[in-house]
CSV table of C-alpha atoms in Angstrom, one decimal:
chain,number,residue,atom,x,y,z
A,226,MET,CA,0.0,0.0,0.1
A,227,ASP,CA,1.1,3.6,-0.7
A,228,PRO,CA,2.9,5.0,2.4
A,229,ALA,CA,1.6,8.4,1.5
A,230,ARG,CA,-1.9,6.9,1.9
A,231,GLU,CA,-3.9,5.8,5.0
A,232,PRO,CA,-7.3,3.8,5.2
A,233,LEU,CA,-10.4,5.5,6.3
A,234,ALA,CA,-13.1,4.2,8.6
A,235,GLY,CA,-15.8,3.5,5.8
A,236,GLY,CA,-13.3,2.3,3.4
A,237,GLY,CA,-10.9,3.9,0.8
A,238,LEU,CA,-7.6,5.9,1.4
A,239,GLN,CA,-6.9,9.5,2.7
A,240,ARG,CA,-3.6,11.2,1.5
A,241,ARG,CA,-1.1,12.3,4.3
A,242,PRO,CA,1.0,15.3,3.8
A,243,ALA,CA,4.0,14.2,2.2
A,244,ALA,CA,6.4,15.5,4.9
A,245,ALA,CA,4.5,13.7,7.6
A,246,ALA,CA,4.8,10.4,5.7
A,247,ARG,CA,8.5,11.1,5.1
A,248,ALA,CA,9.1,11.8,8.9
A,249,GLY,CA,7.1,8.8,9.8
A,250,GLY,CA,6.0,10.7,12.8
A,251,GLY,CA,2.7,12.3,14.4
A,252,PRO,CA,1.0,15.8,14.0
A,253,GLN,CA,3.4,18.7,13.1
A,254,PRO,CA,3.5,22.4,14.6
A,255,PRO,CA,1.7,25.1,12.8
A,256,ARG,CA,3.9,26.9,10.2
A,257,GLY,CA,5.7,29.8,11.9
A,258,GLN,CA,5.8,28.5,15.4
A,259,ARG,CA,9.0,26.8,17.0
A,260,ALA,CA,9.0,23.3,18.1
A,261,ILE,CA,9.8,22.6,22.0
A,262,HIS,CA,12.3,19.6,22.5
A,263,PRO,CA,12.3,19.1,26.2
A,264,ASP,CA,15.2,17.1,26.1
A,265,VAL,CA,17.2,19.8,24.5
A,266,ASP,CA,15.6,23.1,26.4
A,267,PRO,CA,15.5,22.1,30.2
A,268,GLN,CA,13.3,24.2,32.4
A,269,PRO,CA,15.5,26.9,34.4
A,270,ARG,CA,15.8,26.0,37.9
A,271,PRO,CA,16.4,28.7,40.9
A,272,TRP,CA,19.4,28.6,43.1
A,273,PRO,CA,18.6,26.4,45.8
A,274,TRP,CA,19.3,28.9,48.8
A,275,MET,CA,17.3,31.5,47.2
A,276,GLN,CA,13.7,29.8,48.0
A,277,LYS,CA,15.0,29.3,51.7
A,278,VAL,CA,15.9,33.1,51.8
A,279,ALA,CA,12.4,34.2,50.3
A,280,ILE,CA,10.8,32.1,53.1
A,281,LEU,CA,12.5,33.7,55.8
A,282,ALA,CA,11.9,37.2,54.7
A,283,ILE,CA,8.3,36.5,54.7
A,284,VAL,CA,8.3,34.8,58.2
A,285,LEU,CA,10.4,38.0,59.5
A,286,LEU,CA,7.8,40.4,58.0
A,287,GLY,CA,5.2,38.5,59.3
A,288,CYS,CA,6.5,38.6,62.8
A,289,LEU,CA,7.0,42.4,62.7
A,290,GLN,CA,3.2,42.8,62.4
A,291,PHE,CA,2.8,41.6,65.8
A,292,LEU,CA,5.3,44.4,67.5
A,293,PRO,CA,3.5,47.5,69.1
A,294,ALA,CA,3.4,50.6,67.2
A,295,THR,CA,5.7,53.3,68.5
A,296,HIS,CA,4.7,56.2,66.2
A,297,PHE,CA,1.9,57.3,64.0
A,298,ARG,CA,1.2,60.3,61.5
A,299,ASP,CA,-1.9,62.5,61.9
A,300,PRO,CA,-3.7,62.3,58.4
A,301,ASN,CA,-4.9,65.8,59.1
A,302,ASP,CA,-1.0,66.9,59.6
A,303,PRO,CA,0.2,68.8,56.3
A,304,HIS,CA,3.7,68.1,57.4
A,305,ARG,CA,2.9,64.5,57.9
A,306,ASN,CA,5.3,64.5,61.1
A,307,TRP,CA,5.7,61.0,63.0
A,308,ILE,CA,4.4,61.5,66.7
A,309,PRO,CA,5.3,59.2,69.4
A,310,ILE,CA,2.5,57.3,71.0
A,311,ASP,CA,2.3,58.3,74.8
A,312,ARG,CA,1.8,54.9,76.7
A,313,SER,CA,1.8,56.6,80.0
A,314,ARG,CA,-1.8,57.6,79.7
A,315,ASN,CA,-4.5,55.4,80.9
A,316,PRO,CA,-6.3,53.3,78.1
A,317,THR,CA,-9.5,54.0,79.8
A,318,ASP,CA,-9.1,57.7,79.5
A,319,SER,CA,-12.2,59.3,77.9
A,320,SER,CA,-9.9,61.4,75.5
A,321,ASN,CA,-8.9,58.0,73.7
A,322,VAL,CA,-12.7,57.4,73.2
A,323,VAL,CA,-13.5,58.0,69.5
A,324,GLY,CA,-15.8,61.0,69.3
A,325,SER,CA,-15.1,62.1,72.9
A,326,VAL,CA,-14.9,66.1,73.4
A,327,ASP,CA,-12.5,67.5,75.8
A,328,VAL,CA,-13.5,71.0,77.1
A,329,PHE,CA,-10.8,73.4,78.9
A,330,SER,CA,-11.5,76.6,80.7
A,331,TRP,CA,-9.3,79.0,82.4
A,332,ILE,CA,-10.7,81.0,85.3
A,333,SER,CA,-8.8,84.0,86.4
A,334,CYS,CA,-10.9,84.9,89.6
A,335,LEU,CA,-12.2,81.7,91.2
A,336,ASP,CA,-15.9,81.4,91.3
A,337,LEU,CA,-17.2,77.5,91.4
A,338,ARG,CA,-21.0,79.0,90.3
A,339,THR,CA,-19.7,79.6,86.9
A,340,LEU,CA,-18.1,76.5,86.6
A,341,VAL,CA,-21.1,74.5,87.6
A,342,VAL,CA,-23.4,76.7,85.0
A,343,LEU,CA,-20.9,76.1,82.4
A,344,THR,CA,-20.8,72.3,82.9
A,345,ASN,CA,-24.5,71.7,83.4
A,346,SER,CA,-25.7,73.8,80.5
A,347,THR,CA,-23.4,72.0,78.1
A,348,LEU,CA,-24.2,68.7,79.4
A,349,CYS,CA,-28.1,69.6,79.3
A,350,SER,CA,-27.7,70.5,75.8
A,351,SER,CA,-25.6,67.6,74.5
A,352,SER,CA,-27.0,64.7,72.7
A,353,ASP,CA,-23.9,62.4,73.7
A,354,PRO,CA,-23.1,63.9,77.6
A,355,GLN,CA,-21.2,60.6,78.3
A,356,ASN,CA,-18.5,61.7,75.9
A,357,VAL,CA,-18.0,65.2,77.1
A,358,SER,CA,-15.1,65.9,79.7
A,359,PHE,CA,-14.2,69.1,81.4
A,360,HIS,CA,-10.8,70.5,82.7
A,361,PHE,CA,-10.8,73.6,84.7
A,362,LEU,CA,-7.5,75.6,85.3
A,363,ILE,CA,-8.0,77.9,88.4
A,364,PRO,CA,-5.7,80.5,89.9
A,365,GLU,CA,-2.6,79.4,91.4
A,366,GLY,CA,-2.0,79.6,95.1
A,367,GLY,CA,-5.2,78.1,96.0
A,368,ASN,CA,-6.0,74.5,97.1
A,369,ASP,CA,-7.2,72.8,94.0
A,370,LYS,CA,-8.3,69.6,96.0
A,371,SER,CA,-11.1,71.7,97.6
A,372,PRO,CA,-12.8,72.9,94.5
A,373,TYR,CA,-12.7,69.6,93.0
A,374,TYR,CA,-14.5,67.8,95.9
A,375,LYS,CA,-17.0,70.7,96.0
A,376,LEU,CA,-17.6,70.3,92.0
A,377,LYS,CA,-17.9,66.6,92.3
A,378,LEU,CA,-20.5,66.8,95.0
A,379,VAL,CA,-22.6,68.9,93.0
A,380,LEU,CA,-21.7,67.3,89.8
A,381,PRO,CA,-21.4,63.8,90.7
A,382,ASP,CA,-22.0,62.3,87.3
A,383,SER,CA,-19.6,64.5,85.2
A,384,ASP,CA,-16.2,63.8,84.1
A,385,LEU,CA,-14.1,66.8,85.3
A,386,THR,CA,-10.5,67.6,86.4
A,387,VAL,CA,-9.4,70.7,88.4
A,388,THR,CA,-5.9,71.7,88.0
A,389,SER,CA,-3.8,74.7,89.4
A,390,GLN,CA,-2.6,77.2,87.0
A,391,ARG,CA,0.9,77.0,88.9
A,392,GLN,CA,1.4,73.8,87.0
A,393,ILE,CA,1.2,75.3,83.5
A,394,LYS,CA,3.6,77.9,84.9
A,395,ASP,CA,6.0,75.5,86.1
A,396,LYS,CA,6.0,73.8,82.7
A,397,LEU,CA,6.3,77.0,80.7
A,398,ASN,CA,9.5,78.2,82.4
A,399,VAL,CA,8.9,81.8,82.6
A,400,ALA,CA,12.6,82.4,82.6
A,401,THR,CA,12.8,82.1,78.8
A,402,PRO,CA,11.7,85.0,76.4
A,403,GLU,CA,8.8,83.0,75.1
A,404,GLY,CA,7.6,81.9,78.5
A,405,ASN,CA,7.9,85.3,80.2
A,406,PHE,CA,6.0,86.6,77.2
A,407,LEU,CA,3.1,84.1,77.3
A,408,TRP,CA,2.6,84.7,81.1
A,409,SER,CA,3.0,88.3,80.9
A,410,PHE,CA,-0.4,88.2,78.9
A,411,HIS,CA,-1.8,84.7,80.2
A,412,LYS,CA,-5.2,86.0,80.7
A,413,GLU,CA,-5.6,86.8,76.7
A,414,LEU,CA,-3.3,83.8,75.7
A,415,ALA,CA,-4.9,81.2,78.0
A,416,PRO,CA,-5.9,79.0,74.9
A,417,LEU,CA,-2.5,78.9,73.6
A,418,LEU,CA,-1.0,78.4,77.0
A,419,ILE,CA,-3.2,75.2,77.5
A,420,ALA,CA,-2.1,74.1,74.0
A,421,LYS,CA,1.3,74.0,74.8
A,422,SER,CA,0.6,71.8,77.8
A,423,GLN,CA,-1.9,69.3,75.8
A,424,LEU,CA,0.4,68.3,72.9
A,425,SER,CA,-0.9,64.7,73.5
A,426,LYS,CA,-4.2,65.7,72.6
A,427,LYS,CA,-5.2,65.4,69.2
A,428,ARG,CA,-8.1,68.7,69.7
A,429,TYR,CA,-9.9,70.3,72.5
A,430,LEU,CA,-12.5,73.1,72.8
A,431,TYR,CA,-11.6,76.2,74.8
A,432,ILE,CA,-14.5,77.9,76.3
A,433,SER,CA,-14.6,81.1,78.6
A,434,ALA,CA,-15.9,80.0,82.1
A,435,ASP,CA,-18.3,82.6,82.2
A,436,SER,CA,-20.5,81.0,79.6
A,437,ILE,CA,-24.0,79.2,79.2
A,438,VAL,CA,-23.7,76.6,76.5
A,439,LYS,CA,-27.1,76.2,74.8
A,440,GLY,CA,-26.0,74.5,71.3
A,441,LYS,CA,-24.7,70.7,71.0
A,442,ILE,CA,-20.9,71.0,71.8
A,443,GLU,CA,-20.3,67.8,70.1
A,444,ASP,CA,-21.2,69.4,67.0
A,445,LEU,CA,-18.7,72.1,67.5
A,446,GLY,CA,-16.0,69.5,69.1
A,447,ARG,CA,-16.1,67.2,66.1
A,448,MET,CA,-15.9,70.0,63.2
A,449,ASP,CA,-13.3,69.2,60.6
A,450,LEU,CA,-10.6,71.8,60.6
A,451,GLY,CA,-9.1,70.5,57.4
A,452,THR,CA,-5.5,72.0,57.2
A,453,TYR,CA,-6.0,74.6,59.9
A,454,ALA,CA,-5.0,74.3,63.7
A,455,ILE,CA,-7.6,76.6,65.1
A,456,ALA,CA,-11.2,77.5,64.6
A,457,ALA,CA,-12.7,80.5,66.1
A,458,THR,CA,-15.4,83.1,66.1
A,459,GLU,CA,-14.6,86.8,65.4
A,460,ASP,CA,-15.0,90.0,67.2
A,461,CYS,CA,-16.0,92.8,64.7
A,462,SER,CA,-16.8,95.3,67.5
A,463,LYS,CA,-13.0,96.6,66.4
A,464,ARG,CA,-11.5,96.2,63.0
A,465,PHE,CA,-8.0,96.6,61.9
A,466,GLY,CA,-8.4,99.9,60.6
A,467,ASP,CA,-9.7,100.8,64.0
A,468,LEU,CA,-6.6,100.2,65.9
A,469,VAL,CA,-3.5,100.5,63.5
A,470,SER,CA,-2.9,102.8,60.5
A,471,MET,CA,-3.0,100.7,57.4
A,472,ASP,CA,-0.1,102.7,55.9
A,473,VAL,CA,1.9,101.3,58.9
A,474,LEU,CA,0.9,97.9,58.2
A,475,SER,CA,2.0,98.1,54.6
A,476,ALA,CA,5.3,99.5,55.4
A,477,ILE,CA,5.7,96.6,58.0
A,478,GLN,CA,4.7,94.3,55.2
A,479,ARG,CA,7.1,95.6,52.8
A,480,ALA,CA,10.1,95.6,55.2
A,481,ALA,CA,9.8,92.5,57.4
A,482,PRO,CA,12.1,89.7,56.6
A,483,LYS,CA,10.1,87.2,58.2
A,484,SER,CA,7.5,84.9,56.9
A,485,TRP,CA,4.9,86.0,59.7
A,486,VAL,CA,3.5,88.8,57.5
A,487,SER,CA,0.6,88.2,54.7
A,488,LYS,CA,1.8,87.8,51.1
A,489,GLU,CA,-1.6,89.7,50.4
A,490,PRO,CA,-2.6,93.3,51.5
A,491,TYR,CA,-4.5,93.5,55.0
A,492,ASP,CA,-7.9,94.3,55.0
A,493,LYS,CA,-8.6,97.3,57.1
A,494,ASP,CA,-12.2,95.9,57.7
A,495,ALA,CA,-10.9,92.6,59.2
A,496,CYS,CA,-12.0,91.5,62.4
A,497,LEU,CA,-10.0,90.3,65.5
A,498,LEU,CA,-10.3,87.0,66.9
A,499,ASP,CA,-12.7,86.1,69.5
A,500,PHE,CA,-11.0,84.0,72.3
A,501,ASP,CA,-14.4,83.0,74.1
A,502,VAL,CA,-14.7,79.8,72.0
A,503,LEU,CA,-12.0,78.1,69.9
A,504,LEU,CA,-11.5,74.7,68.9
A,505,ILE,CA,-7.7,74.0,68.7
A,506,GLU,CA,-5.8,70.8,67.5
A,507,PRO,CA,-2.2,71.5,69.2
A,508,ARG,CA,0.0,69.2,67.1
A,509,LYS,CA,-0.8,71.2,64.0
A,510,LEU,CA,0.0,74.8,65.7
A,511,GLU,CA,3.1,76.6,63.9
A,512,LYS,CA,6.1,76.1,66.2
A,513,ASP,CA,6.6,80.0,65.8
A,514,LEU,CA,3.4,81.1,66.5
A,515,VAL,CA,4.3,82.4,70.0
A,516,GLU,CA,7.3,84.1,68.5
A,517,SER,CA,5.3,85.8,65.7
A,518,ILE,CA,2.5,87.0,68.1
A,519,LYS,CA,5.7,88.4,70.3
A,520,TRP,CA,7.1,90.0,66.9
A,521,TRP,CA,3.8,91.6,66.2
A,522,ALA,CA,3.4,92.9,69.7
A,523,GLY,CA,6.7,94.7,69.1
A,524,VAL,CA,6.2,96.2,65.6
A,525,VAL,CA,2.5,97.7,66.3
A,526,ASP,CA,1.9,100.3,68.7
A,527,VAL,CA,-1.8,100.3,70.5
A,528,ALA,CA,-2.5,102.3,73.4
A,529,ASN,CA,-4.8,100.0,75.1
A,530,PRO,CA,-2.8,96.8,76.2
A,531,LYS,CA,-5.6,94.4,75.7
A,532,ASP,CA,-6.3,95.7,72.3
A,533,HIS,CA,-2.7,95.6,71.7
A,534,ILE,CA,-2.3,91.9,72.3
A,535,ARG,CA,-5.6,90.8,70.5
A,536,LEU,CA,-4.4,92.7,67.5
A,537,ALA,CA,-1.0,91.1,67.4
A,538,ILE,CA,-2.7,87.5,67.7
A,539,ALA,CA,-5.1,88.6,64.7
A,540,LEU,CA,-2.1,89.7,62.6
A,541,ALA,CA,-0.2,86.5,63.4
A,542,LEU,CA,-2.9,84.3,62.6
A,543,TYR,CA,-4.4,86.3,59.5
A,544,ASP,CA,-6.0,83.9,57.1
A,545,LYS,CA,-4.4,81.0,59.2
A,546,TYR,CA,-7.9,80.0,61.2
A,547,LEU,CA,-11.1,78.5,60.2
A,548,LYS,CA,-14.1,80.9,61.3
A,549,LEU,CA,-16.7,79.2,63.3
A,550,PRO,CA,-20.4,79.8,62.5
A,551,SER,CA,-21.8,83.1,63.9
A,552,ILE,CA,-24.2,81.5,66.0
A,553,TRP,CA,-21.3,80.2,68.3
A,554,LYS,CA,-20.5,83.8,68.7
A,555,ARG,CA,-21.1,84.7,72.6
A,556,ALA,CA,-23.8,86.9,73.3
A,557,ASP,CA,-26.8,87.5,75.4
A,558,VAL,CA,-29.3,86.7,72.6
A,559,ASN,CA,-30.4,83.6,70.8
A,560,ALA,CA,-27.1,81.8,70.0
A,561,ASP,CA,-25.7,78.6,70.8
A,562,ILE,CA,-23.6,80.3,73.7
A,563,LEU,CA,-24.4,83.0,76.2
A,564,ASN,CA,-22.8,85.3,78.5
A,565,TYR,CA,-23.2,84.0,82.2
A,566,ASP,CA,-25.8,86.6,83.6
A,567,GLY,CA,-25.5,85.1,87.5
A,568,PRO,CA,-23.9,86.8,90.5
A,569,ASN,CA,-20.1,86.2,90.3
A,570,LYS,CA,-16.7,87.2,91.8
A,571,ALA,CA,-14.5,89.9,90.2
A,572,CYS,CA,-10.8,90.0,91.1
A,573,SER,CA,-8.9,93.3,91.4
A,574,GLU,CA,-5.1,93.4,90.4
A,575,ASP,CA,-4.1,93.2,94.2
A,576,GLY,CA,-6.0,90.0,94.4
A,577,ARG,CA,-9.4,91.4,96.3
A,578,GLN,CA,-12.7,89.7,95.3
A,579,GLN,CA,-15.7,91.8,94.8
A,580,GLU,CA,-19.3,90.2,94.6
A,581,GLN,CA,-21.3,91.4,91.5
A,582,SER,CA,-24.7,90.8,91.6
A,583,SER,CA,-26.6,88.9,88.5
A,584,TYR,CA,-28.5,90.8,85.8
A,585,GLY,CA,-30.5,87.7,84.2
A,586,ASP,CA,-32.1,84.6,84.9
A,587,ASN,CA,-30.7,82.1,82.6
A,588,TRP,CA,-28.0,80.9,85.0
A,589,LYS,CA,-30.7,79.8,87.7
A,590,GLN,CA,-31.8,76.8,85.5
A,591,TYR,CA,-28.5,75.4,85.7
A,592,LEU,CA,-27.6,76.1,89.4
A,593,HIS,CA,-30.0,74.7,92.4
A,594,GLN,CA,-29.9,77.0,95.6
A,595,LYS,CA,-28.7,74.2,97.5
A,596,SER,CA,-25.8,73.6,95.4
A,597,GLU,CA,-24.8,77.2,95.6
A,598,THR,CA,-24.8,76.9,99.4
A,599,ILE,CA,-22.5,74.0,99.0
A,600,LEU,CA,-20.1,75.9,96.6
A,601,ASN,CA,-20.0,79.0,98.9
A,602,ALA,CA,-19.3,76.7,102.0
C-alpha cells in the first residue's frame, strides 16, 4: 500500500502530507511556530538557597506585624510628622474614646458657680453627654482639691478635672523670653498656654468660664478643621483699621524679612479673633506662632494693652484659622452660647474679690439653690 495514503473508517484511502509521511511521525506544529524539545531546552531552575531566603523574609515580615506601634502620623497634619505614642496614658481615659469632646476653661478669679453653670448647661444641651469631659484651670496659690470635691459633690456624674495654673506656669519656664511673654499675657493667651501643655491631645475646645452653652457641643468639637490648627469666632466690634494705620501695616509688610507677614494686603475691615470659643488641634499649631505674636506685639503700637495683644494675635493668625459659624459667637441673645448672667466674683489686680450681682435669669436653671450653698461653704 502507498505509504502516503492511510485507510478511512468507511473504506478507501486518505492522502497524508508528504512531509509527515517522510518523517514517519505524528502531527507537526503550525507553520511559523518553533517546536519545543524538552530534552534539548530544560526548564530553568532557581538557586537552591534563594527559596530559603524568600521564606525567611516572609516569616520575618509576618513577625513584625505583632510588634507594638511606637509612632503614628496624623492624616490631617500637612507636614505628616511622626508623633510618638504616649503609653503612660490610661487606656480607659475618655480622651482616647473616638468622638469624645474635651472642654478646657481658664478662670482668672475662682468662682465655682460659673463652672457649674458651664458644665450643667453643656451637658443638658448635649446629645452625647457621656463623651464630654471638662478640665478647669484655677488660679495658682489656692487648694485645687477643695474646689474639685465641691464640684464633684454638685456634679457627681460629670467627668471633670481641676488643675492649678501653677502647673502650667512651672512647665512654661517663664525664665525664657517666650515663656515670660506668654505669662505676661496669660489671661489673653490662655488657650495657647493650654495648647503647649496638651500636645498629647488631638484636639480640644476652649470655652470662657463665664459662659452658658445652649448648642450641641459635640457638633462644634467634632468639626473638620481641614488643614487649619484653630477655629474661632470673630469679634467685629473693633477692626484692623480702628486700631492701626493701614499705611503702617503696609510698610511693615514690605520691610519685614520674616514669613510672619501676609503675602496679600491686609484688609482694614478685618475683624479680631474672639477668644471666648476656640477649637484647637495642638499638634498642627505652627512652632513659631508665639514668636510671631511676640514680634507683632513689638512692631505695632496700640494704646490699650488688651487691644494691643489682641491685634498682635489677629495679625499672626491672619488667614490661618477657620471661622466658626456666627451662632457660636457668645452673646446675650438667641445664640448657641450665652454670657453667664448670674452673680459672680471679680478680682482686682491686688487679688481682692468683689461680689457682683446677677443681671439675668438664664443661670438659675443650671444651678440649684442648695448647690450654691455647698459651693460657697
